[in-house]
CSV table of C-alpha atoms in Angstrom, one decimal:
chain,number,residue,atom,x,y,z
A,1,UNK,CA,105.1,64.9,132.0
A,2,UNK,CA,103.0,61.7,132.0
A,3,UNK,CA,105.1,58.6,131.8
A,4,UNK,CA,104.2,54.9,131.8
A,5,UNK,CA,107.1,52.5,131.8
A,6,UNK,CA,106.4,48.7,131.5
A,7,UNK,CA,108.8,46.0,132.7
A,8,UNK,CA,108.8,42.3,133.3
A,9,UNK,CA,108.4,40.9,129.8
A,10,UNK,CA,110.6,38.2,128.3
A,11,UNK,CA,110.7,34.6,127.1
A,12,UNK,CA,108.5,32.0,128.9
A,13,UNK,CA,107.6,28.5,128.1
A,14,UNK,CA,104.0,27.5,127.3
A,15,UNK,CA,102.1,27.0,130.5
A,16,UNK,CA,104.4,29.3,132.4
A,17,UNK,CA,103.8,32.6,134.2
A,18,UNK,CA,105.0,36.1,134.0
A,19,UNK,CA,104.1,39.4,135.8
A,20,UNK,CA,104.2,42.6,133.9
A,21,UNK,CA,104.5,45.9,135.7
A,22,UNK,CA,103.8,49.5,134.6
A,23,UNK,CA,105.3,52.3,136.6
A,24,UNK,CA,103.4,55.6,136.4
A,25,UNK,CA,104.7,59.1,137.0
A,26,UNK,CA,103.8,62.7,136.2
A,27,UNK,CA,100.2,62.4,137.3
A,28,UNK,CA,98.0,61.3,140.2
A,29,UNK,CA,97.9,57.6,139.5
A,30,UNK,CA,95.1,56.8,141.9
A,31,UNK,CA,92.7,59.1,140.0
A,32,UNK,CA,92.9,57.2,136.7
A,33,UNK,CA,91.5,53.9,135.4
A,34,UNK,CA,94.1,51.9,133.6
A,35,UNK,CA,94.1,49.5,130.7
A,36,UNK,CA,96.3,46.8,129.2
A,37,UNK,CA,96.4,46.4,125.4
A,38,UNK,CA,98.5,43.9,123.4
A,39,UNK,CA,99.7,43.5,119.9
A,40,UNK,CA,100.8,40.2,118.4
A,41,UNK,CA,103.7,40.4,116.0
A,42,UNK,CA,102.5,41.9,112.7
A,43,UNK,CA,98.9,42.1,114.0
A,44,UNK,CA,96.5,44.7,115.2
A,45,UNK,CA,95.7,46.0,118.7
A,46,UNK,CA,93.7,43.9,121.2
A,47,UNK,CA,92.2,45.1,124.5
A,48,UNK,CA,93.3,42.8,127.3
A,49,UNK,CA,92.1,44.2,130.7
A,50,UNK,CA,90.8,47.2,132.6
A,51,UNK,CA,91.0,48.2,136.2
A,52,UNK,CA,89.1,51.0,138.0
A,53,UNK,CA,90.8,53.7,140.1
A,54,UNK,CA,90.4,51.8,143.4
A,55,UNK,CA,91.0,48.4,141.9
A,56,UNK,CA,87.6,47.1,142.9
A,57,UNK,CA,86.3,46.7,139.3
A,58,UNK,CA,88.2,44.6,136.7
A,59,UNK,CA,87.3,43.4,133.3
A,60,UNK,CA,89.1,41.0,131.0
A,61,UNK,CA,88.9,40.0,127.3
A,62,UNK,CA,87.5,36.5,126.8
A,63,UNK,CA,90.9,35.4,125.4
A,64,UNK,CA,92.6,35.9,128.8
A,65,UNK,CA,89.8,35.5,131.3
A,66,UNK,CA,90.6,33.1,134.0
A,67,UNK,CA,94.4,33.2,133.2
A,68,UNK,CA,95.3,36.8,133.6
A,69,UNK,CA,94.8,39.1,136.7
A,70,UNK,CA,95.1,42.8,136.6
A,71,UNK,CA,95.9,44.7,139.8
A,72,UNK,CA,97.3,48.0,141.0
A,73,UNK,CA,99.1,49.5,143.9
A,74,UNK,CA,98.2,53.2,144.2
A,75,UNK,CA,100.7,53.8,146.9
A,76,UNK,CA,103.5,52.6,144.6
A,77,UNK,CA,102.0,54.2,141.4
A,78,UNK,CA,102.1,50.9,139.7
A,79,UNK,CA,99.9,48.7,137.5
A,80,UNK,CA,100.4,45.0,137.1
A,81,UNK,CA,99.3,42.1,134.9
A,82,UNK,CA,99.8,38.6,136.3
A,83,UNK,CA,99.8,36.2,133.4
A,84,UNK,CA,99.4,32.5,134.1
A,85,UNK,CA,98.9,29.4,131.9
A,86,UNK,CA,100.6,31.3,129.0
A,87,UNK,CA,100.0,30.1,125.5
A,88,UNK,CA,101.8,30.7,122.2
A,89,UNK,CA,99.0,33.0,121.1
A,90,UNK,CA,99.7,35.3,124.1
A,91,UNK,CA,103.0,36.3,122.4
A,92,UNK,CA,102.7,40.0,121.9
A,93,UNK,CA,103.9,43.5,122.9
A,94,UNK,CA,101.9,44.5,126.0
A,95,UNK,CA,101.1,48.2,126.5
A,96,UNK,CA,99.7,49.8,129.6
A,97,UNK,CA,97.6,52.9,128.9
A,98,UNK,CA,95.3,55.6,130.4
A,99,UNK,CA,92.9,58.2,129.2
A,100,UNK,CA,94.1,61.5,127.6
A,101,UNK,CA,92.4,64.8,127.3
A,102,UNK,CA,89.5,63.3,125.4
A,103,UNK,CA,88.1,61.5,128.4
A,104,UNK,CA,88.1,57.9,129.7
A,105,UNK,CA,86.8,56.3,126.4
A,106,UNK,CA,90.1,56.9,124.7
A,107,UNK,CA,93.8,56.1,125.4
A,108,UNK,CA,95.8,59.3,125.3
A,109,UNK,CA,98.9,58.0,127.1
A,110,UNK,CA,100.7,54.7,126.4
A,111,UNK,CA,103.8,53.0,127.7
A,112,UNK,CA,106.6,52.0,125.4
A,113,UNK,CA,105.5,48.4,125.3
A,114,UNK,CA,106.9,45.2,126.7
A,115,UNK,CA,107.4,42.1,124.6
A,116,UNK,CA,106.2,38.7,125.9
A,117,UNK,CA,107.3,35.7,124.0
A,118,UNK,CA,105.7,32.3,124.8
A,119,UNK,CA,107.8,29.5,123.2
A,120,UNK,CA,109.5,26.3,124.1
B,1,UNK,CA,79.8,43.0,120.3
B,2,UNK,CA,80.4,46.0,118.0
B,3,UNK,CA,82.9,45.3,115.2
B,4,UNK,CA,85.0,48.0,113.4
B,5,UNK,CA,86.0,47.4,109.8
B,6,UNK,CA,88.6,49.6,108.3
B,7,UNK,CA,89.2,50.2,104.6
B,8,UNK,CA,91.4,50.0,102.8
B,9,UNK,CA,93.8,47.7,104.7
B,10,UNK,CA,96.7,49.4,103.0
B,11,UNK,CA,97.3,52.2,100.5
B,12,UNK,CA,100.2,53.8,98.7
B,13,UNK,CA,100.4,57.6,98.5
B,14,UNK,CA,102.8,60.4,97.8
B,15,UNK,CA,103.9,63.3,99.9
B,16,UNK,CA,101.3,66.0,99.5
B,17,UNK,CA,98.4,63.6,98.6
B,18,UNK,CA,95.1,63.8,100.3
B,19,UNK,CA,94.4,60.5,102.1
B,20,UNK,CA,91.1,59.2,103.4
B,21,UNK,CA,90.7,56.1,105.6
B,22,UNK,CA,87.3,54.7,106.4
B,23,UNK,CA,86.0,52.9,109.6
B,24,UNK,CA,82.6,51.2,109.6
B,25,UNK,CA,80.9,50.1,112.8
B,26,UNK,CA,78.7,47.0,112.8
B,27,UNK,CA,76.0,49.1,114.6
B,28,UNK,CA,75.5,52.7,115.4
B,29,UNK,CA,78.0,54.2,117.9
B,30,UNK,CA,77.0,57.9,117.7
B,31,UNK,CA,80.3,59.8,117.7
B,32,UNK,CA,82.2,57.5,120.0
B,33,UNK,CA,85.2,56.8,117.8
B,34,UNK,CA,88.9,57.5,118.0
B,35,UNK,CA,91.8,57.3,115.5
B,36,UNK,CA,95.4,56.3,116.4
B,37,UNK,CA,98.6,56.5,114.5
B,38,UNK,CA,101.3,53.8,115.1
B,39,UNK,CA,104.8,53.8,113.7
B,40,UNK,CA,106.9,50.6,113.7
B,41,UNK,CA,108.2,49.7,117.1
B,42,UNK,CA,106.3,52.5,118.8
B,43,UNK,CA,103.2,52.8,120.9
B,44,UNK,CA,100.0,54.0,119.2
B,45,UNK,CA,99.4,57.8,119.4
B,46,UNK,CA,95.9,59.3,119.8
B,47,UNK,CA,95.0,61.6,116.9
B,48,UNK,CA,91.3,62.1,117.0
B,49,UNK,CA,88.6,61.4,119.6
B,50,UNK,CA,84.8,61.7,119.7
B,51,UNK,CA,85.0,61.2,115.9
B,52,UNK,CA,86.2,64.7,115.1
B,53,UNK,CA,88.0,66.3,118.0
B,54,UNK,CA,91.7,66.8,117.4
B,55,UNK,CA,94.0,65.6,120.3
B,56,UNK,CA,96.2,68.3,121.7
B,57,UNK,CA,99.5,68.7,119.7
B,58,UNK,CA,98.3,66.8,116.6
B,59,UNK,CA,98.8,68.7,113.4
B,60,UNK,CA,95.7,70.3,111.8
B,61,UNK,CA,96.2,68.3,108.5
B,62,UNK,CA,94.5,65.4,110.4
B,63,UNK,CA,90.8,65.5,110.6
B,64,UNK,CA,88.0,63.1,111.5
B,65,UNK,CA,84.3,63.0,110.6
B,66,UNK,CA,81.3,60.8,110.7
B,67,UNK,CA,78.7,59.5,113.2
B,68,UNK,CA,76.5,56.5,113.5
B,69,UNK,CA,78.2,53.7,111.6
B,70,UNK,CA,80.5,55.5,109.1
B,71,UNK,CA,83.6,57.4,109.9
B,72,UNK,CA,86.6,58.8,108.1
B,73,UNK,CA,90.1,60.0,108.9
B,74,UNK,CA,91.5,62.5,106.4
B,75,UNK,CA,95.1,63.6,106.1
B,76,UNK,CA,94.8,66.8,103.9
B,77,UNK,CA,98.4,66.8,102.7
B,78,UNK,CA,100.5,63.7,103.5
B,79,UNK,CA,103.8,64.4,105.1
B,80,UNK,CA,106.9,62.1,105.3
B,81,UNK,CA,106.3,61.5,109.0
B,82,UNK,CA,102.7,60.4,108.3
B,83,UNK,CA,103.7,57.0,106.8
B,84,UNK,CA,102.4,54.7,109.5
B,85,UNK,CA,99.5,52.4,110.4
B,86,UNK,CA,96.2,53.9,111.5
B,87,UNK,CA,93.6,52.3,113.8
B,88,UNK,CA,90.1,53.3,114.7
B,89,UNK,CA,88.8,52.5,118.2
B,90,UNK,CA,85.4,52.4,120.0
B,91,UNK,CA,84.7,52.1,123.7
B,92,UNK,CA,82.0,49.5,124.5
B,93,UNK,CA,80.3,48.1,127.5
B,94,UNK,CA,82.0,44.8,126.7
B,95,UNK,CA,84.6,44.1,125.3
B,96,UNK,CA,85.7,47.4,126.7
B,97,UNK,CA,87.7,48.5,123.7
B,98,UNK,CA,87.3,47.5,120.1
B,99,UNK,CA,89.9,48.3,117.5
B,100,UNK,CA,89.7,48.3,113.7
B,101,UNK,CA,92.1,46.0,111.8
B,102,UNK,CA,94.3,48.9,110.8
B,103,UNK,CA,95.3,50.7,107.6
B,104,UNK,CA,98.9,50.9,106.6
B,105,UNK,CA,99.9,54.0,104.7
B,106,UNK,CA,103.0,53.4,102.6
B,107,UNK,CA,105.1,55.5,100.3
B,108,UNK,CA,104.2,55.3,96.6
C-alpha cells in the first residue's frame, strides 16, 4: 500500500525556518517524481514545488521561489521541503503527493497533510 | 499561465440529485484535466483524469467530460458521502499544476 507521511510542521515566527519531511513507503520511491501542494486555511489548493526522480530537476511556484528548497533522499525514501524566510501567507497545510494510475500529470496519492503556521 | 475557473463556487443539493460542476480553462488544454474530491480535514482524492477516465476504486456515479476549454464533472445520483469540495486541475509547463478555485457541494 502506498503511504506518504508528512512531518515537521508547526508554529514558527515570521522570518523563521522550518523543514518538512515526507516519508514514503509501499512503492519504489526513486522511480517517482514528487510534488508539494499547499492549502491555506479555508482556501484552495496551490502547487508549491516539484522534484524529478534523481533530484536533478526542481521547479518552484513564484510565491516561494528563492525561499523554499525541495530535495529528496532516495536511499531513505524521503522527500523534504526546506522553508526559509517564512511569511504569514505561507500558513497552510502542506501535502506531499505523487502520480497515480493516471500518469505523471495527476496526483493519485497524497499524504495526510502537515500544518505550518507562521505567526508571532 | 493557464487559469481554471470553476462554477458554481458552491451549490446545495439533495441526496439522489444529479449534480454538474463546470471547469473552464483560459486556453485549450485538450483533455488534460483532472477532478479531485476533498472532505474537511482530509487530503484531496483523485476522481477523474484525462477529463473522462475514472480513477480506480471511484464509484461509477462520477463521470467527467469535455475537451479544449470546457469540462464537466457529473455526479449522477448524489450520495451522503459525496458532500465535499471538488477541484479541477491541469498540468502545465509552468506553473506545473494549476487548480480551479473549488466547488463546495452542500446538503440542501
